[in-house]
Amino acid sequence: MLGAAGFVAFVAVWYVLVHFEVWRFAKLPAPGAILREWVSRKPEFGTSLFTRTYYDDIWASVTRVLAAFALATVLGVPLGILLGWNRIARDFLFPLLELIRPIPPLAWVPLAILMLSSQTAAIVFLTWIAAFFATVLNTMLGVASIDEAYIRAAYCLGSRRWDVLWNVIVPGALPYVFTGLQIGMGVAWFSLVAGEMIAGDAGLGYLILNAYDQLQVSTIVIGMATLGFVGFLSSAAVRWAGSRLMAWQPR
Amino acid sequence: MSAGEGRLELRDVCVAFPSENGDTRVVDGCSFTLEPGKLSVMLGPSGCGKTTLINLIAGYQAPTSGTIALDGRAVTGPGADRLVVFQETALFPWMRVIDNVTFGPLSRGTLDAAGARERAATLLRKVGLDGFADRYPNQLSGGMQRRAELARAIINEPHLMLMDEPFRGLDAMTRELMQEHYLRLFEEQPRTNLFVTSELGEAIFLADHLLVMTHKPTRVKRVIDVDLPRPREFRMLTSPRFREIYEDALISLHEEGAKAFAGM
Amino acid sequence: MAAALSPAAAPKGAVSLRSVGKVYAAPGGDVVAVEDWTLEIGAGEFVAVVGPSGCGKTTLLNGIAGFDPITSGEIVLDGKRIASAAVPAKPGADRVVVFQNGALFPWKTVVDNVAYGPIVQRRSSRAEALREARTLLARVGLRDVADAYPSRLSSGVQRRVEMVRALINEPKILLLDEPFRALDATSKAVMHEELLKLYDASHTTVFFITHDLDEAIFLADRVVVSTTRPARVKAILRVDLPRPRDFRMTASSDFLALKAQVADVVHQEAEKAFRRGERELA
Amino acid sequence: MSTQAVPGTAPVGARAARRARWRGLANVHAIRGAAGILAFLALWQIGVLLHLPVVAKVPAPLEVARAAAGLLHDPRYYVDWAVSFRRVAIGFVIAQVLGVPLGLVMGWKTTFRYVTFPIFEVLRPIPPLAWVPLSIVFWPTTEQSIIFVIFLGAFFTTVINTMSGVRALDDRYVRAAISLGASPATIFRRIIFPGALPSIFTGMAVGMGITWSVLVAAEIIAGRSGLGFFTWEAYVGGAFPTIIVGMVSIGVAGYLASSSIRLVAKRVMPWTSRL
């Protein structure tokens, strides 16, 4: 209940600041105006719950994030397990990864556009690289966090290396893998927005920047709110998948 | 600390909290009196509510009904007259040992900075930690952390010391040596002590009075007076008198233990 | 029916440790953990090793289990050399370890844990192994936790499941690394009875390491007192208390007499370890 | 962290042999690491020469090295470094100055948390860069709008980590302090704050990583200077090798910033490091 009160207060303050044109808040749209635009059948700036383009943009962004996220998972988790489990692979590959990792995902924008002719591919690459590093690193940490006793117990009970990998390493690293996937999802959306703003021709990031070019400020906020909502849903989906897969974890 | 101070009286203390099927009682009609300047040990299976009683006496929790009084004054909240050594170390990890020990007097302003440091130094020497005053808690072994915590409590001259299974995490041998340290401190300057444990041998070795507690809801099942001479030494652990008390308490404890295990 | 739990099983699990030694190469210079350790353990015998923490007991157990190589001497199990300076030891289902903080796979249910050994050794099909596991769990009164995850069980019950997971593989020797240290006194007493029940039923050889002298005397046929680091055999106490053992024995005069024989020696080692421990921290 | 037996457990050698093996071991890993990096560069170089599909348009390492050498004594390059660091520093510091106290209070006072936390939970999923257009509209100068977005990037992380640091603090510390007679003010200053410090620094380290990502994009979208703009300008101007020099510079700058936080953390929290 208190939470709702807090939120209402936030919107009220926002309304007052805009209404009485306090300082530069005059430039911002009032909450009411945004809501009306968002739900109107014939929105002034062409974007609302009832316009097709709104859903096309959402669909474009969501498919790009899911493609990049799936790619990051399929490549990142096995590589993370390999690096965590095999000392030689770690010696060769980890320093290289540590050298590339500090480069912020968005610094790849120019190179991505150069390397990949199509804009969508460049954006997906950007989104992928952010999620990939988060997944590899956390999976590796997951493998390292497994208590030596579990590995020894498995060997004691007659396992060979392959059995230990499937019955101890993978399940044991799962909690960290999902932490990595959650961070990966967050960073994926983060990079997607920038990618779409800089090199996009569709998607929520493009919608927001385009709305800015046309000085449609309320559409900017609609775009931001939608991004927030869709981002929240996708992280929740990852958390839900995690809790299902790891039913054994104490509640 | 004048004689007669440190008399703790519990009368029909109950603690219940609402749960699905009506109130679940953790403590029910618990009454006992601690004789000032004596070491009383509260013995019972783990999970029987001993820690709840410690929280009540320390003032972190209020009883649903019944009264708790120290030297005639009702206990209403935490205070430096009743200090607790918890099961897990509560030394502030970010403060050096000397700052931990002087925290009490400095917070309450009962000693100035120099006085507090000097008093802390003597106490640390007494518990065998004189070379470790400037160390951080994570640089000490389990046994050393416990002794630093004892010093942090004793410097405040509490009327009542509450020890909640403080040696439980230690290995059997360190535990024996810690018991001897604790007894030396107690026997040197007797102060009312309530020591909680689920280890029978430890209970008898330390106690003047042994309060055998029932399983949940907990109350005093029996009081056994331990008349082993003081100062206590670990050789007494194999003496005939020790064995008699051990056998006597073992049956009652095991009855409660079986109930605890069944409830597991 | 698991042969492990039927007394008629052929006597096996005789272990002889012949001047076993272990030196760790550490950045600060070599650390001698075990030095010239010689001990003969008879088939089906229950031997306990008592020593201060960090004295090298666990290193010795790891050597027998095959987790860490030994640097001198040799270990022979039923006449076959399983570890020496030249022969790198390999863990195997004939020497099963129960760990100090427990090692039940948290992501597998109790019955999957117990059936893990037979399945992974390809000894029986998955269905057979699960059926055998359920029977064994029922026999020791754990039928109703079979489908639970370990995190939902008390540490006492987890230890019992771990014991069953070990014994289903009919090991030649059961290696116990202070399995009850994290338990409170009551669960420890109950666990002692459970362990002795399993031992009396299977007579698998047991190598049990602990800090707790009372626990060692109550459980074992022989108690070996180890020096503080490096671990060496300091004294051996034959415990001729009758079996099956009962918790009331811990208060008997024989028990206290046995304890008095080695209490001083054990206390001396504890003092040395305590002072050295603190000196190392100084 | 190695889960394999140490390779080369040869029979008992002389004590010196063992110590040599121990030292030898240390640099075996270093050699392999260097080999991995060199192999990557070699493959990259060959890939470009052979015009393999994706890699064809990417400038080869040697070209990049030449471009980098050229830039090292070009003052404008260092101006961009300074501009980027200044923006990150201002945005980051403001985020800590506002974020840490707010996080501490949100963690310590439950009612205040119930009121303010939902607002955070709604705003937090919005990626910081989505704020760029609105920020440009709101703030008078582009510089302020970039710094505001950088501030947002670090602010949410700091508040959430600080708050969880306070809430994760075991209440036996607070109880012990109360029993010892500490006043609420003393408890806040000498128990809550130091207890939450490790989480506060975690928040800072993560926040710093985010600020650099935000900076790059904000400079590309709205900036006229800085390492992000420098990299984008190289692309627009067709100086492709310089793109990679820009990328590496941003990577190095981000690394320096993060490691400075780790250093400060070690000094401020001596109790967290081992003996």
Tab-separated table of C-alpha atoms in Angstrom, chain D residues 5 163 173 180-181 215 246:
chain	number	residue	atom	x	y	z
D	5	ALA	CA	45.780	-32.584	-10.061
D	163	MET	CA	20.490	-0.801	0.328
D	173	TYR	CA	25.887	-6.701	15.179
D	180	LEU	CA	26.822	-2.060	24.685
D	181	GLY	CA	24.920	1.214	25.003
D	215	LEU	CA	29.517	7.574	-21.950
D	246	GLY	CA	39.456	4.316	-30.081
